[in-house]
Amino acid sequence: MSDDVFIETPLGIAIISGDKEGVCRVSVGQESPDRPSKEIPSHLKEAASQLLEYFNGQRTTFDLKLNPSGTDFQKKVWKELLSIPFGKTTTYLDMAKRLGDPKCIRAAASANGKNPLWIIIPCHRVIGSDGSLTGYAGGLWRKKWLLDHENPVKQQSLF
């Protein structure tokens, strides 16, 4: 049986679910209470801490024991998502090609949409071939926020 913990993020209250086998789910905007958890189970403290560091601009990668549920193909897609560097994006077509079959683009996009580990497995870094922000379970406004957070426009100095 997994435990749930709720943390406050700039994008809403996030739920982190997991047990001693690892984090199995992180999501936002669904079935969340109005306020964060007061106590965090010991096996979820590191996940909560790392997510808060990410939102505070202090973390670009995650080092957590993960235990998502999914099909073999979904897990293959999620593993591929983990290779997209912080601040970078890829397209659904490029991802399908890296998976070995450009024709699997729809299946890869579907697996991307079923990613149970919001932010930790960075599905928000996949965009349309034309550069558009397409499909995001957490809402396109959250996808835009995450991409802007990871790649803020740098103001050049005039002097």
Short mmCIF file of C-alpha atoms in Angstrom, two decimals:
data_model
loop_
_atom_site.label_atom_id
_atom_site.label_comp_id
_atom_site.label_asym_id
_atom_site.label_seq_id
_atom_site.Cartn_x
_atom_site.Cartn_y
_atom_site.Cartn_z
CA MET A 1 0.00 0.00 0.00
CA SER A 2 1.46 3.34 -1.00
CA ASP A 3 1.31 6.52 1.02
CA ASP A 4 0.28 9.92 -0.31
CA VAL A 5 1.72 13.28 0.58
CA PHE A 6 0.61 16.68 -0.68
CA ILE A 7 3.02 19.56 -1.26
CA GLU A 8 2.41 23.11 -2.36
CA THR A 9 3.95 24.10 -5.70
CA PRO A 10 3.62 27.19 -7.90
CA LEU A 11 1.32 25.08 -10.11
CA GLY A 12 -1.02 23.84 -7.40
CA ILE A 13 -1.00 21.19 -4.72
CA ALA A 14 0.97 18.16 -5.96
CA ILE A 15 0.41 14.61 -4.79
CA ILE A 16 3.37 12.28 -4.30
CA SER A 17 2.56 8.59 -3.89
CA GLY A 18 4.94 5.80 -3.06
CA ASP A 19 6.24 3.26 -0.63
CA LYS A 20 9.58 1.73 0.29
CA GLU A 21 9.85 0.37 -3.30
CA GLY A 22 9.93 3.91 -4.69
CA VAL A 23 7.85 6.81 -5.91
CA CYS A 24 5.00 5.53 -8.09
CA ARG A 25 3.09 8.71 -8.85
CA VAL A 26 3.47 12.48 -8.84
CA SER A 27 0.64 14.61 -10.19
CA VAL A 28 -0.98 17.99 -9.77
CA GLY A 29 -4.46 19.37 -10.11
CA GLN A 30 -6.35 16.15 -9.43
CA GLU A 31 -7.92 14.94 -6.21
CA SER A 32 -5.74 17.26 -4.14
CA PRO A 33 -6.79 18.81 -0.86
CA ASP A 34 -6.76 22.57 -0.31
CA ARG A 35 -3.58 22.47 1.74
CA PRO A 36 -0.32 20.54 1.91
CA SER A 37 0.31 17.60 4.23
CA LYS A 38 1.54 18.43 7.71
CA GLU A 39 3.61 15.26 7.96
CA ILE A 40 5.58 13.46 5.28
CA PRO A 41 6.33 9.73 5.55
CA SER A 42 10.08 9.10 5.72
CA HIS A 43 10.16 7.23 2.38
CA LEU A 44 8.62 10.26 0.59
CA LYS A 45 10.66 13.03 2.25
CA GLU A 46 13.41 12.97 -0.38
CA ALA A 47 10.92 13.15 -3.25
CA ALA A 48 9.13 16.12 -1.64
CA SER A 49 12.45 17.82 -0.95
CA GLN A 50 13.75 17.33 -4.49
CA LEU A 51 10.52 18.62 -6.06
CA LEU A 52 10.62 21.74 -3.89
CA GLU A 53 14.28 22.26 -4.86
CA TYR A 54 13.27 21.99 -8.52
CA PHE A 55 10.61 24.68 -8.10
CA ASN A 56 13.05 26.89 -6.18
CA GLY A 57 15.52 26.71 -9.09
CA GLN A 58 18.03 24.65 -7.08
CA ARG A 59 17.67 21.30 -8.91
CA THR A 60 17.83 20.28 -12.57
CA THR A 61 17.83 16.47 -12.18
CA PHE A 62 16.21 14.03 -9.80
CA ASP A 63 17.87 11.20 -7.94
CA LEU A 64 15.03 9.10 -6.59
CA LYS A 65 14.01 5.47 -6.47
CA LEU A 66 11.13 5.25 -8.96
CA ASN A 67 8.48 2.56 -9.19
CA PRO A 68 5.89 3.59 -11.81
CA SER A 69 3.26 1.14 -13.03
CA GLY A 70 2.89 0.73 -16.76
CA THR A 71 3.31 -1.54 -19.75
CA ASP A 72 6.75 -2.45 -21.05
CA PHE A 73 6.28 0.00 -23.94
CA GLN A 74 5.19 2.81 -21.61
CA LYS A 75 8.24 2.20 -19.41
CA LYS A 76 10.46 2.30 -22.51
CA VAL A 77 8.96 5.68 -23.47
CA TRP A 78 9.32 7.01 -19.92
CA LYS A 79 12.97 5.91 -19.86
CA GLU A 80 13.50 7.82 -23.11
CA LEU A 81 11.89 10.91 -21.56
CA LEU A 82 14.48 10.78 -18.77
CA SER A 83 17.20 11.39 -21.38
CA ILE A 84 15.84 14.83 -22.33
CA PRO A 85 18.13 17.34 -20.60
CA PHE A 86 16.84 20.10 -18.34
CA GLY A 87 16.07 23.22 -20.39
CA LYS A 88 15.81 21.29 -23.68
CA THR A 89 12.87 19.97 -25.66
CA THR A 90 12.30 17.26 -28.22
CA THR A 91 9.43 16.46 -30.55
CA TYR A 92 7.10 13.48 -30.49
CA LEU A 93 8.50 12.44 -33.90
CA ASP A 94 12.13 12.62 -32.72
CA MET A 95 11.19 10.62 -29.65
CA ALA A 96 9.51 7.95 -31.81
CA LYS A 97 12.64 7.77 -34.00
CA ARG A 98 14.86 7.32 -30.92
CA LEU A 99 12.54 4.51 -29.83
CA GLY A 100 13.35 2.83 -33.15
CA ASP A 101 10.13 3.33 -35.11
CA PRO A 102 8.89 6.69 -36.46
CA LYS A 103 5.49 5.05 -37.00
CA CYS A 104 5.06 4.59 -33.24
CA ILE A 105 4.59 8.34 -32.80
CA ARG A 106 0.94 8.03 -31.66
CA ALA A 107 1.69 5.18 -29.27
CA ALA A 108 4.67 7.11 -27.90
CA ALA A 109 2.53 10.23 -27.46
CA SER A 110 -0.12 8.16 -25.68
CA ALA A 111 2.50 6.66 -23.33
CA ASN A 112 3.87 10.16 -22.76
CA GLY A 113 0.38 11.27 -21.71
CA LYS A 114 0.12 8.39 -19.24
CA ASN A 115 3.37 9.30 -17.47
CA PRO A 116 2.60 8.90 -13.76
CA LEU A 117 5.63 10.86 -12.53
CA TRP A 118 4.96 14.52 -13.30
CA ILE A 119 8.15 16.60 -13.67
CA ILE A 120 10.42 13.76 -12.46
CA ILE A 121 9.92 12.02 -15.81
CA PRO A 122 9.89 15.21 -17.92
CA CYS A 123 7.02 14.63 -20.37
CA HIS A 124 6.55 18.41 -20.47
CA ARG A 125 9.74 18.63 -22.56
CA VAL A 126 8.06 17.00 -25.58
CA ILE A 127 6.51 19.42 -28.06
CA GLY A 128 4.94 19.28 -31.51
CA SER A 129 7.13 19.17 -34.64
CA ASP A 130 6.09 22.75 -35.40
CA GLY A 131 7.22 23.90 -31.94
CA SER A 132 3.69 24.06 -30.55
CA LEU A 133 2.82 23.05 -27.02
CA THR A 134 0.64 20.05 -27.68
CA GLY A 135 -1.12 17.79 -25.23
CA TYR A 136 -0.35 17.89 -21.55
CA ALA A 137 -2.38 16.11 -18.91
CA GLY A 138 -1.69 18.87 -16.38
CA GLY A 139 -2.94 21.59 -18.75
CA LEU A 140 -1.00 23.49 -21.40
CA TRP A 141 -0.56 26.47 -19.08
CA ARG A 142 1.40 24.24 -16.69
CA LYS A 143 3.51 22.87 -19.56
CA LYS A 144 4.35 26.43 -20.64
CA TRP A 145 5.19 27.39 -17.05
CA LEU A 146 7.53 24.40 -16.65
CA LEU A 147 9.32 25.07 -19.95
CA ASP A 148 9.72 28.76 -19.05
CA HIS A 149 10.97 27.78 -15.59
CA GLU A 150 13.60 25.49 -17.11
CA ASN A 151 14.66 27.89 -19.83
CA PRO A 152 13.99 31.46 -18.73
CA VAL A 153 14.76 34.21 -21.23
CA LYS A 154 18.04 35.74 -20.21
CA GLN A 155 18.10 39.53 -20.30
CA GLN A 156 21.33 40.74 -21.83
CA SER A 157 23.11 43.59 -20.20
CA LEU A 158 23.26 46.78 -22.21
CA PHE A 159 26.50 47.80 -20.54
#
